[in-house]
mmCIF file of C-alpha atoms in Angstrom:
data_model
loop_
_atom_site.group_PDB
_atom_site.id
_atom_site.type_symbol
_atom_site.label_atom_id
_atom_site.label_comp_id
_atom_site.label_asym_id
_atom_site.label_seq_id
_atom_site.Cartn_x
_atom_site.Cartn_y
_atom_site.Cartn_z
ATOM 1 C CA UNK A 1 -123.152 117.174 -80.248
ATOM 2 C CA UNK A 2 -125.028 118.191 -77.218
ATOM 3 C CA UNK A 3 -126.231 121.848 -76.152
ATOM 4 C CA UNK A 4 -123.813 123.629 -73.612
ATOM 5 C CA UNK A 5 -126.135 124.315 -70.529
ATOM 6 C CA UNK A 6 -126.664 127.650 -69.699
ATOM 7 C CA UNK A 7 -127.611 129.599 -66.349
ATOM 8 C CA UNK A 8 -130.944 130.152 -68.203
ATOM 9 C CA UNK A 9 -131.412 126.512 -68.676
ATOM 10 C CA UNK A 10 -131.003 125.729 -65.110
ATOM 11 C CA UNK A 11 -133.502 128.563 -64.182
ATOM 12 C CA UNK A 12 -135.790 126.897 -66.205
ATOM 13 C CA UNK A 13 -135.917 124.109 -64.854
ATOM 14 C CA UNK A 14 -135.934 124.920 -61.216
ATOM 15 C CA UNK A 15 -138.638 127.597 -62.478
ATOM 16 C CA UNK A 16 -136.718 130.857 -60.411
ATOM 17 C CA UNK A 17 -134.969 134.291 -62.388
ATOM 18 C CA UNK A 18 -131.770 133.508 -64.294
ATOM 19 C CA UNK A 19 -129.622 136.361 -61.381
ATOM 20 C CA UNK A 20 -130.788 134.226 -58.752
ATOM 21 C CA UNK A 21 -129.366 130.731 -60.453
ATOM 22 C CA UNK A 22 -126.432 133.481 -61.524
ATOM 23 C CA UNK A 23 -126.453 134.801 -57.456
ATOM 24 C CA UNK A 24 -126.424 130.860 -56.299
ATOM 25 C CA UNK A 25 -123.549 129.769 -58.546
ATOM 26 C CA UNK A 26 -121.320 132.280 -57.460
ATOM 27 C CA UNK A 27 -121.405 131.358 -53.904
ATOM 28 C CA UNK A 28 -123.637 135.640 -53.971
ATOM 29 C CA UNK A 29 -126.167 133.618 -51.981
ATOM 30 C CA UNK A 30 -126.314 135.933 -48.669
ATOM 31 C CA UNK A 31 -125.849 139.265 -50.025
ATOM 32 C CA UNK A 32 -128.717 138.155 -52.736
ATOM 33 C CA UNK A 33 -130.675 136.725 -49.507
ATOM 34 C CA UNK A 34 -131.479 133.522 -51.237
ATOM 35 C CA UNK A 35 -132.721 130.827 -49.504
ATOM 36 C CA UNK A 36 -130.499 127.342 -48.551
ATOM 37 C CA UNK A 37 -133.055 125.256 -49.599
ATOM 38 C CA UNK A 38 -133.557 126.739 -53.049
ATOM 39 C CA UNK A 39 -129.467 127.471 -53.347
ATOM 40 C CA UNK A 40 -128.908 123.980 -52.821
ATOM 41 C CA UNK A 41 -131.645 123.079 -54.997
ATOM 42 C CA UNK A 42 -129.809 125.226 -57.867
ATOM 43 C CA UNK A 43 -126.712 123.562 -57.167
ATOM 44 C CA UNK A 44 -128.053 120.126 -57.056
ATOM 45 C CA UNK A 45 -129.763 120.627 -60.680
ATOM 46 C CA UNK A 46 -126.425 122.398 -62.292
ATOM 47 C CA UNK A 47 -124.914 119.640 -61.391
ATOM 48 C CA UNK A 48 -127.230 117.224 -62.148
ATOM 49 C CA UNK A 49 -127.669 119.050 -66.308
ATOM 50 C CA UNK A 50 -123.693 119.374 -66.476
ATOM 51 C CA UNK A 51 -123.402 123.065 -65.739
ATOM 52 C CA UNK A 52 -119.875 124.610 -66.811
ATOM 53 C CA UNK A 53 -119.160 127.923 -66.247
ATOM 54 C CA UNK A 54 -117.616 130.186 -69.034
ATOM 55 C CA UNK A 55 -114.787 130.802 -67.400
ATOM 56 C CA UNK A 56 -113.421 133.583 -70.030
ATOM 57 C CA UNK A 57 -116.995 135.153 -70.011
ATOM 58 C CA UNK A 58 -116.741 135.231 -65.792
ATOM 59 C CA UNK A 59 -112.551 136.573 -66.112
ATOM 60 C CA UNK A 60 -113.839 139.548 -68.657
ATOM 61 C CA UNK A 61 -116.896 140.213 -66.337
ATOM 62 C CA UNK A 62 -115.498 140.393 -62.969
ATOM 63 C CA UNK A 63 -111.780 141.521 -64.111
ATOM 64 C CA UNK A 64 -110.423 138.273 -62.612
ATOM 65 C CA UNK A 65 -109.575 134.792 -64.228
ATOM 66 C CA UNK A 66 -109.711 133.089 -60.180
ATOM 67 C CA UNK A 67 -105.494 131.527 -61.680
ATOM 68 C CA UNK A 68 -102.246 132.582 -60.652
ATOM 69 C CA UNK A 69 -98.537 131.207 -62.382
ATOM 70 C CA UNK A 70 -96.008 129.672 -59.672
ATOM 71 C CA UNK A 71 -92.737 129.600 -61.052
ATOM 72 C CA UNK A 72 -90.128 127.263 -59.831
ATOM 73 C CA UNK A 73 -86.577 126.841 -60.796
ATOM 74 C CA UNK A 74 -87.002 122.573 -62.114
ATOM 75 C CA UNK A 75 -91.235 121.380 -61.152
ATOM 76 C CA UNK A 76 -89.518 117.389 -60.815
ATOM 77 C CA UNK A 77 -87.032 118.620 -57.763
ATOM 78 C CA UNK A 78 -88.758 117.130 -55.039
ATOM 79 C CA UNK A 79 -89.088 120.029 -52.904
ATOM 80 C CA UNK A 80 -90.102 122.294 -55.953
ATOM 81 C CA UNK A 81 -92.903 119.735 -56.294
ATOM 82 C CA UNK A 82 -93.963 118.906 -52.950
ATOM 83 C CA UNK A 83 -94.188 123.393 -52.204
ATOM 84 C CA UNK A 84 -96.368 123.388 -55.354
ATOM 85 C CA UNK A 85 -98.603 120.871 -54.116
ATOM 86 C CA UNK A 86 -98.668 122.667 -50.984
ATOM 87 C CA UNK A 87 -99.643 125.616 -52.919
ATOM 88 C CA UNK A 88 -102.038 124.325 -54.997
ATOM 89 C CA UNK A 89 -104.014 122.474 -52.311
ATOM 90 C CA UNK A 90 -104.062 125.833 -50.221
ATOM 91 C CA UNK A 91 -105.568 127.777 -53.959
ATOM 92 C CA UNK A 92 -108.178 125.949 -53.758
ATOM 93 C CA UNK A 93 -109.966 126.378 -51.480
ATOM 94 C CA UNK A 94 -110.214 130.347 -52.310
ATOM 95 C CA UNK A 95 -111.166 128.582 -55.506
ATOM 96 C CA UNK A 96 -108.024 129.333 -57.463
ATOM 97 C CA UNK A 97 -106.384 127.544 -60.169
ATOM 98 C CA UNK A 98 -102.489 127.782 -59.991
ATOM 99 C CA UNK A 99 -100.787 127.176 -63.612
ATOM 100 C CA UNK A 100 -97.164 125.773 -62.666
ATOM 101 C CA UNK A 101 -94.197 126.532 -64.732
ATOM 102 C CA UNK A 102 -89.738 125.512 -64.468
ATOM 103 C CA UNK A 103 -88.184 128.256 -65.238
ATOM 104 C CA UNK A 104 -84.651 126.362 -64.768
ATOM 105 C CA UNK A 105 -82.715 129.059 -63.362
ATOM 106 C CA UNK A 106 -82.893 130.694 -66.673
ATOM 107 C CA UNK A 107 -83.575 134.449 -66.507
ATOM 108 C CA UNK A 108 -84.394 134.444 -70.560
ATOM 109 C CA UNK A 109 -86.515 131.885 -69.534
ATOM 110 C CA UNK A 110 -88.101 132.803 -67.063
ATOM 111 C CA UNK A 111 -88.716 136.333 -68.313
ATOM 112 C CA UNK A 112 -90.562 134.060 -71.487
ATOM 113 C CA UNK A 113 -92.899 132.374 -68.597
ATOM 114 C CA UNK A 114 -94.141 135.318 -67.200
ATOM 115 C CA UNK A 115 -95.411 137.452 -70.421
ATOM 116 C CA UNK A 116 -96.508 133.683 -71.335
ATOM 117 C CA UNK A 117 -99.147 134.020 -67.615
ATOM 118 C CA UNK A 118 -99.539 137.719 -68.236
ATOM 119 C CA UNK A 119 -101.085 137.219 -71.591
ATOM 120 C CA UNK A 120 -103.166 135.225 -69.851
ATOM 121 C CA UNK A 121 -104.078 137.146 -67.185
ATOM 122 C CA UNK A 122 -103.290 136.055 -64.007
ATOM 123 C CA UNK A 123 -104.198 137.248 -61.489
ATOM 124 C CA UNK A 124 -100.877 137.065 -59.816
ATOM 125 C CA UNK A 125 -97.414 135.280 -58.981
ATOM 126 C CA UNK A 126 -95.571 133.605 -56.668
ATOM 127 C CA UNK A 127 -92.234 132.918 -58.540
ATOM 128 C CA UNK A 128 -88.730 131.449 -57.024
ATOM 129 C CA UNK A 129 -86.801 133.828 -58.804
ATOM 130 C CA UNK A 130 -84.084 133.086 -60.365
ATOM 131 C CA UNK A 131 -80.850 134.656 -60.577
ATOM 132 C CA UNK A 132 -80.243 138.548 -62.850
ATOM 133 C CA UNK A 133 -83.940 138.072 -62.795
ATOM 134 C CA UNK A 134 -84.205 141.466 -60.280
ATOM 135 C CA UNK A 135 -86.074 143.447 -63.640
ATOM 136 C CA UNK A 136 -88.930 141.248 -64.174
ATOM 137 C CA UNK A 137 -89.508 141.208 -60.725
ATOM 138 C CA UNK A 138 -89.825 145.481 -60.579
ATOM 139 C CA UNK A 139 -91.403 144.964 -63.757
ATOM 140 C CA UNK A 140 -94.168 142.649 -62.375
ATOM 141 C CA UNK A 141 -94.738 145.461 -58.808
ATOM 142 C CA UNK A 142 -95.004 148.274 -61.511
ATOM 143 C CA UNK A 143 -97.297 146.987 -63.427
ATOM 144 C CA UNK A 144 -99.397 146.538 -60.112
ATOM 145 C CA UNK A 145 -99.472 142.611 -60.790
ATOM 146 C CA UNK A 146 -100.102 140.890 -57.126
ATOM 147 C CA UNK A 147 -96.533 138.455 -56.626
ATOM 148 C CA UNK A 148 -95.139 136.663 -54.051
ATOM 149 C CA UNK A 149 -91.299 135.045 -54.298
ATOM 150 C CA UNK A 150 -90.965 132.074 -52.408
ATOM 151 C CA UNK A 151 -87.876 130.528 -51.317
ATOM 152 C CA UNK A 152 -85.255 133.799 -52.408
ATOM 153 C CA UNK A 153 -86.011 137.088 -53.053
ATOM 154 C CA UNK A 154 -84.288 139.923 -53.745
ATOM 155 C CA UNK A 155 -83.484 142.203 -50.693
ATOM 156 C CA UNK A 156 -82.842 145.538 -52.558
ATOM 157 C CA UNK A 157 -86.335 145.208 -53.364
ATOM 158 C CA UNK A 158 -89.572 145.793 -51.497
ATOM 159 C CA UNK A 159 -91.904 142.492 -52.142
ATOM 160 C CA UNK A 160 -93.296 140.278 -50.441
ATOM 161 C CA UNK A 161 -91.822 137.280 -49.579
ATOM 162 C CA UNK A 162 -92.309 133.420 -47.242
ATOM 163 C CA UNK A 163 -88.512 132.383 -47.166
ATOM 164 C CA UNK A 164 -86.926 129.209 -45.244
ATOM 165 C CA UNK A 165 -84.717 130.879 -42.724
ATOM 166 C CA UNK A 166 -81.242 129.722 -44.003
ATOM 167 C CA UNK A 167 -78.723 131.255 -42.001
ATOM 168 C CA UNK A 168 -80.449 129.850 -38.738
ATOM 169 C CA UNK A 169 -81.236 126.432 -40.515
ATOM 170 C CA UNK A 170 -77.934 126.089 -41.904
ATOM 171 C CA UNK A 171 -75.250 128.079 -38.429
ATOM 172 C CA UNK A 172 -77.796 125.102 -36.476
ATOM 173 C CA UNK A 173 -77.106 121.615 -38.273
ATOM 174 C CA UNK A 174 -73.009 122.826 -38.764
ATOM 175 C CA UNK A 175 -72.924 123.434 -35.075
ATOM 176 C CA UNK A 176 -74.807 120.051 -34.537
ATOM 177 C CA UNK A 177 -71.770 118.643 -36.328
ATOM 178 C CA UNK A 178 -69.285 120.272 -34.444
ATOM 179 C CA UNK A 179 -71.285 119.140 -31.437
ATOM 180 C CA UNK A 180 -71.087 115.693 -32.737
ATOM 181 C CA UNK A 181 -67.128 115.667 -32.617
ATOM 182 C CA UNK A 182 -66.481 116.725 -36.027
ATOM 183 C CA UNK A 183 -63.713 119.234 -36.508
ATOM 184 C CA UNK A 184 -63.048 119.741 -40.507
ATOM 185 C CA UNK A 185 -66.193 120.316 -41.648
ATOM 186 C CA UNK A 186 -66.694 120.881 -45.543
ATOM 187 C CA UNK A 187 -69.576 122.768 -47.730
ATOM 188 C CA UNK A 188 -71.110 121.752 -51.320
ATOM 189 C CA UNK A 189 -73.480 124.212 -52.614
ATOM 190 C CA UNK A 190 -74.063 126.284 -55.600
ATOM 191 C CA UNK A 191 -71.927 129.415 -57.318
ATOM 192 C CA UNK A 192 -74.414 132.169 -57.398
ATOM 193 C CA UNK A 193 -75.391 135.323 -55.562
ATOM 194 C CA UNK A 194 -78.982 134.313 -54.672
ATOM 195 C CA UNK A 195 -79.882 135.171 -50.979
ATOM 196 C CA UNK A 196 -81.090 131.258 -50.058
ATOM 197 C CA UNK A 197 -77.561 130.176 -51.310
ATOM 198 C CA UNK A 198 -75.334 133.058 -49.419
ATOM 199 C CA UNK A 199 -77.352 132.776 -45.919
ATOM 200 C CA UNK A 200 -77.325 129.281 -45.782
ATOM 201 C CA UNK A 201 -72.621 129.649 -46.903
ATOM 202 C CA UNK A 202 -73.283 132.495 -44.197
ATOM 203 C CA UNK A 203 -74.424 130.257 -41.788
ATOM 204 C CA UNK A 204 -71.770 127.236 -41.970
ATOM 205 C CA UNK A 205 -69.548 130.126 -41.893
ATOM 206 C CA UNK A 206 -70.338 131.533 -38.651
ATOM 207 C CA UNK A 207 -70.939 128.270 -36.812
ATOM 208 C CA UNK A 208 -67.224 127.241 -37.422
ATOM 209 C CA UNK A 209 -66.560 130.616 -35.952
ATOM 210 C CA UNK A 210 -68.422 130.908 -33.310
ATOM 211 C CA UNK A 211 -67.648 127.463 -31.685
ATOM 212 C CA UNK A 212 -64.780 127.391 -29.427
ATOM 213 C CA UNK A 213 -64.223 123.495 -29.924
ATOM 214 C CA UNK A 214 -63.652 124.402 -32.804
ATOM 215 C CA UNK A 215 -59.365 125.058 -33.696
ATOM 216 C CA UNK A 216 -58.899 125.196 -37.392
ATOM 217 C CA UNK A 217 -62.097 127.580 -38.303
ATOM 218 C CA UNK A 218 -60.712 128.055 -41.726
ATOM 219 C CA UNK A 219 -64.133 127.253 -44.228
ATOM 220 C CA UNK A 220 -64.262 124.210 -46.668
ATOM 221 C CA UNK A 221 -66.200 125.620 -49.652
ATOM 222 C CA UNK A 222 -66.490 124.174 -53.181
ATOM 223 C CA UNK A 223 -69.390 125.262 -55.255
ATOM 224 C CA UNK A 224 -70.840 123.961 -58.140
ATOM 225 C CA UNK A 225 -73.195 125.667 -61.258
ATOM 226 C CA UNK A 226 -76.438 125.582 -60.847
ATOM 227 C CA UNK A 227 -76.231 122.817 -64.551
ATOM 228 C CA UNK A 228 -73.511 120.283 -62.567
ATOM 229 C CA UNK A 229 -72.580 117.082 -63.143
ATOM 230 C CA UNK A 230 -71.553 113.899 -61.111
ATOM 231 C CA UNK A 231 -68.123 114.248 -62.245
ATOM 232 C CA UNK A 232 -68.818 118.737 -60.753
ATOM 233 C CA UNK A 233 -68.918 117.461 -57.295
ATOM 234 C CA UNK A 234 -66.581 114.421 -56.975
ATOM 235 C CA UNK A 235 -64.217 117.166 -58.054
ATOM 236 C CA UNK A 236 -65.278 119.134 -54.974
ATOM 237 C CA UNK A 237 -64.722 116.582 -52.995
ATOM 238 C CA UNK A 238 -61.462 115.957 -54.142
ATOM 239 C CA UNK A 239 -60.249 119.151 -53.999
ATOM 240 C CA UNK A 240 -61.647 119.652 -50.517
ATOM 241 C CA UNK A 241 -59.993 116.559 -49.548
ATOM 242 C CA UNK A 242 -57.149 117.579 -51.208
ATOM 243 C CA UNK A 243 -57.153 121.495 -48.880
ATOM 244 C CA UNK A 244 -57.891 119.267 -45.269
ATOM 245 C CA UNK A 245 -56.662 115.795 -45.522
ATOM 246 C CA UNK A 246 -58.671 115.248 -42.658
ATOM 247 C CA UNK A 247 -61.874 116.484 -43.371
ATOM 248 C CA UNK A 248 -64.490 113.814 -41.694
ATOM 249 C CA UNK A 249 -67.604 115.867 -42.029
ATOM 250 C CA UNK A 250 -69.645 117.385 -45.184
ATOM 251 C CA UNK A 251 -72.632 120.277 -45.322
ATOM 252 C CA UNK A 252 -74.791 119.707 -48.473
ATOM 253 C CA UNK A 253 -76.675 123.116 -49.426
ATOM 254 C CA UNK A 254 -79.573 121.310 -51.566
ATOM 255 C CA UNK A 255 -80.903 117.467 -51.930
ATOM 256 C CA UNK A 256 -80.094 117.698 -55.474
ATOM 257 C CA UNK A 257 -75.982 118.524 -54.484
ATOM 258 C CA UNK A 258 -76.416 115.728 -51.910
ATOM 259 C CA UNK A 259 -77.315 112.844 -54.348
ATOM 260 C CA UNK A 260 -74.731 113.125 -56.189
ATOM 261 C CA UNK A 261 -72.456 113.626 -53.324
ATOM 262 C CA UNK A 262 -73.667 110.392 -51.422
ATOM 263 C CA UNK A 263 -72.410 109.018 -55.494
ATOM 264 C CA UNK A 264 -69.736 110.653 -55.339
ATOM 265 C CA UNK A 265 -68.391 109.382 -51.421
ATOM 266 C CA UNK A 266 -69.164 105.918 -52.625
ATOM 267 C CA UNK A 267 -66.916 106.097 -55.590
ATOM 268 C CA UNK A 268 -63.913 107.967 -53.123
ATOM 269 C CA UNK A 269 -65.110 104.338 -50.815
ATOM 270 C CA UNK A 270 -65.788 106.719 -48.012
ATOM 271 C CA UNK A 271 -68.334 105.471 -45.705
ATOM 272 C CA UNK A 272 -70.699 107.359 -44.005
ATOM 273 C CA UNK A 273 -70.369 108.638 -41.490
ATOM 274 C CA UNK A 274 -67.201 106.622 -39.939
ATOM 275 C CA UNK A 275 -65.414 108.843 -42.685
ATOM 276 C CA UNK A 276 -67.596 111.401 -43.855
ATOM 277 C CA UNK A 277 -70.763 112.657 -41.814
ATOM 278 C CA UNK A 278 -73.585 113.483 -43.386
ATOM 279 C CA UNK A 279 -75.897 116.398 -43.612
ATOM 280 C CA UNK A 280 -77.812 117.632 -45.671
ATOM 281 C CA UNK A 281 -79.996 120.498 -46.941
ATOM 282 C CA UNK A 282 -83.900 120.010 -47.767
ATOM 283 C CA UNK A 283 -84.800 115.985 -47.670
ATOM 284 C CA UNK A 284 -85.522 113.749 -50.564
ATOM 285 C CA UNK A 285 -87.095 109.776 -50.780
ATOM 286 C CA UNK A 286 -83.982 108.945 -52.689
ATOM 287 C CA UNK A 287 -82.531 109.267 -48.945
ATOM 288 C CA UNK A 288 -84.307 106.794 -47.613
ATOM 289 C CA UNK A 289 -82.691 104.011 -49.518
ATOM 290 C CA UNK A 290 -79.271 104.782 -48.879
ATOM 291 C CA UNK A 291 -77.081 102.483 -46.515
ATOM 292 C CA UNK A 292 -77.043 105.600 -43.520
ATOM 293 C CA UNK A 293 -80.227 107.354 -42.691
ATOM 294 C CA UNK A 294 -79.473 111.046 -43.695
ATOM 295 C CA UNK A 295 -79.622 114.041 -40.974
ATOM 296 C CA UNK A 296 -81.315 116.675 -43.067
ATOM 297 C CA UNK A 297 -83.022 120.114 -42.345
ATOM 298 C CA UNK A 298 -86.431 119.591 -42.597
ATOM 299 C CA UNK A 299 -88.108 123.128 -44.241
ATOM 300 C CA UNK A 300 -91.418 123.652 -43.733
ATOM 301 C CA UNK A 301 -92.801 123.101 -46.906
ATOM 302 C CA UNK A 302 -96.904 123.016 -45.699
ATOM 303 C CA UNK A 303 -96.380 126.597 -44.334
ATOM 304 C CA UNK A 304 -94.581 128.187 -46.996
ATOM 305 C CA UNK A 305 -96.948 127.077 -49.717
ATOM 306 C CA UNK A 306 -100.333 128.078 -47.747
ATOM 307 C CA UNK A 307 -98.391 131.943 -46.284
ATOM 308 C CA UNK A 308 -97.377 132.645 -49.339
ATOM 309 C CA UNK A 309 -101.294 131.557 -51.250
ATOM 310 C CA UNK A 310 -102.924 133.779 -48.242
ATOM 311 C CA UNK A 311 -101.215 136.446 -48.944
ATOM 312 C CA UNK A 312 -101.267 136.638 -52.742
ATOM 313 C CA UNK A 313 -104.988 136.337 -52.382
ATOM 314 C CA UNK A 314 -105.357 139.116 -49.812
ATOM 315 C CA UNK A 315 -102.961 141.121 -52.220
ATOM 316 C CA UNK A 316 -105.503 140.200 -55.018
ATOM 317 C CA UNK A 317 -107.843 141.264 -53.375
ATOM 318 C CA UNK A 318 -106.287 144.383 -51.670
ATOM 319 C CA UNK A 319 -104.167 146.125 -53.411
ATOM 320 C CA UNK A 320 -103.490 149.074 -50.623
ATOM 321 C CA UNK A 321 -101.927 146.182 -48.555
ATOM 322 C CA UNK A 322 -98.854 146.199 -47.572
ATOM 323 C CA UNK A 323 -95.397 143.815 -47.863
ATOM 324 C CA UNK A 324 -95.796 141.017 -46.239
ATOM 325 C CA UNK A 325 -91.788 139.450 -45.290
ATOM 326 C CA UNK A 326 -92.318 136.248 -43.535
ATOM 327 C CA UNK A 327 -88.946 134.077 -42.687
ATOM 328 C CA UNK A 328 -89.840 130.362 -41.545
ATOM 329 C CA UNK A 329 -87.811 128.486 -39.020
ATOM 330 C CA UNK A 330 -87.032 124.794 -40.075
ATOM 331 C CA UNK A 331 -86.060 121.814 -37.896
ATOM 332 C CA UNK A 332 -83.032 119.922 -37.980
ATOM 333 C CA UNK A 333 -83.718 115.562 -37.883
ATOM 334 C CA UNK A 334 -80.973 114.257 -36.571
ATOM 335 C CA UNK A 335 -80.054 110.358 -37.515
ATOM 336 C CA UNK A 336 -77.149 108.094 -37.980
ATOM 337 C CA UNK A 337 -74.972 110.033 -40.439
ATOM 338 C CA UNK A 338 -74.103 112.679 -38.493
ATOM 339 C CA UNK A 339 -71.980 110.161 -36.460
ATOM 340 C CA UNK A 340 -71.577 111.550 -32.097
ATOM 341 C CA UNK A 341 -68.891 111.727 -30.111
ATOM 342 C CA UNK A 342 -69.067 107.839 -30.038
ATOM 343 C CA UNK A 343 -67.059 106.920 -32.961
#
């Protein structure tokens, strides 16, 4: 077995002190006034010799592990997968490593993941919180662990958060359907009290209420559990059609609901947009295979990921920093599925 290369080995090879090598490899050459040329020689020598820093020893010395935990609902969901990639890319700019985990909208699993990551001495958390997990978030805050909530937050807690402006996004999407000539617009959403979903439902209802073109402004909403099945979504659409046979448009509150909803519409022989127009919250590559290109709300994933990391790092380095709360605008991407006045 090859001996692990140490800082002392690099120092001997270059002909400098171990302290000098340590300064350079910890990116502190400016403070130690190390010349650029010798700093580069030290880095090149370390790479040639295959030097690997001892992260455990380093974290014990500095009090920082240079890792943080990212807990989302489901990392296999394209929304969270793309968000996680953006978080990871931005974290690299600060020499941080991200540990990913999925809570599956379960507060019990969320608590277990928080415990495990805390034991691993992560420097902070970015969390898309599960319903009924307020006490977990409060505990993190009381323990002075830097934290940023992403995608959703709790109104009663003073925390950092970065979210899409869900209310405006839904309001604008439903208003677009109305302007396209649709009079009876239904919505399929999740059965939850999480703020992001409540804001999407509120945006839908206010768009109906505020639009002068509509005579009938009764909301047509059906909700399903997070662990919904294909049958649940299809039953919801059938109930909406039974409630109002003239329903001519559907607004789906997430991309996963949309995928099941499109399959349900096919099963019901409803053509998009001729029979029912469709607008969905968030996008999915699977939509590209649907015969009618879908109109969707494009969430600002790149900005959300970057801002969440930047806020977290600022809190890690300056624990006196006040809370930052960002609600970022989205964009409605208009395509064929919403139909038009000419239909």
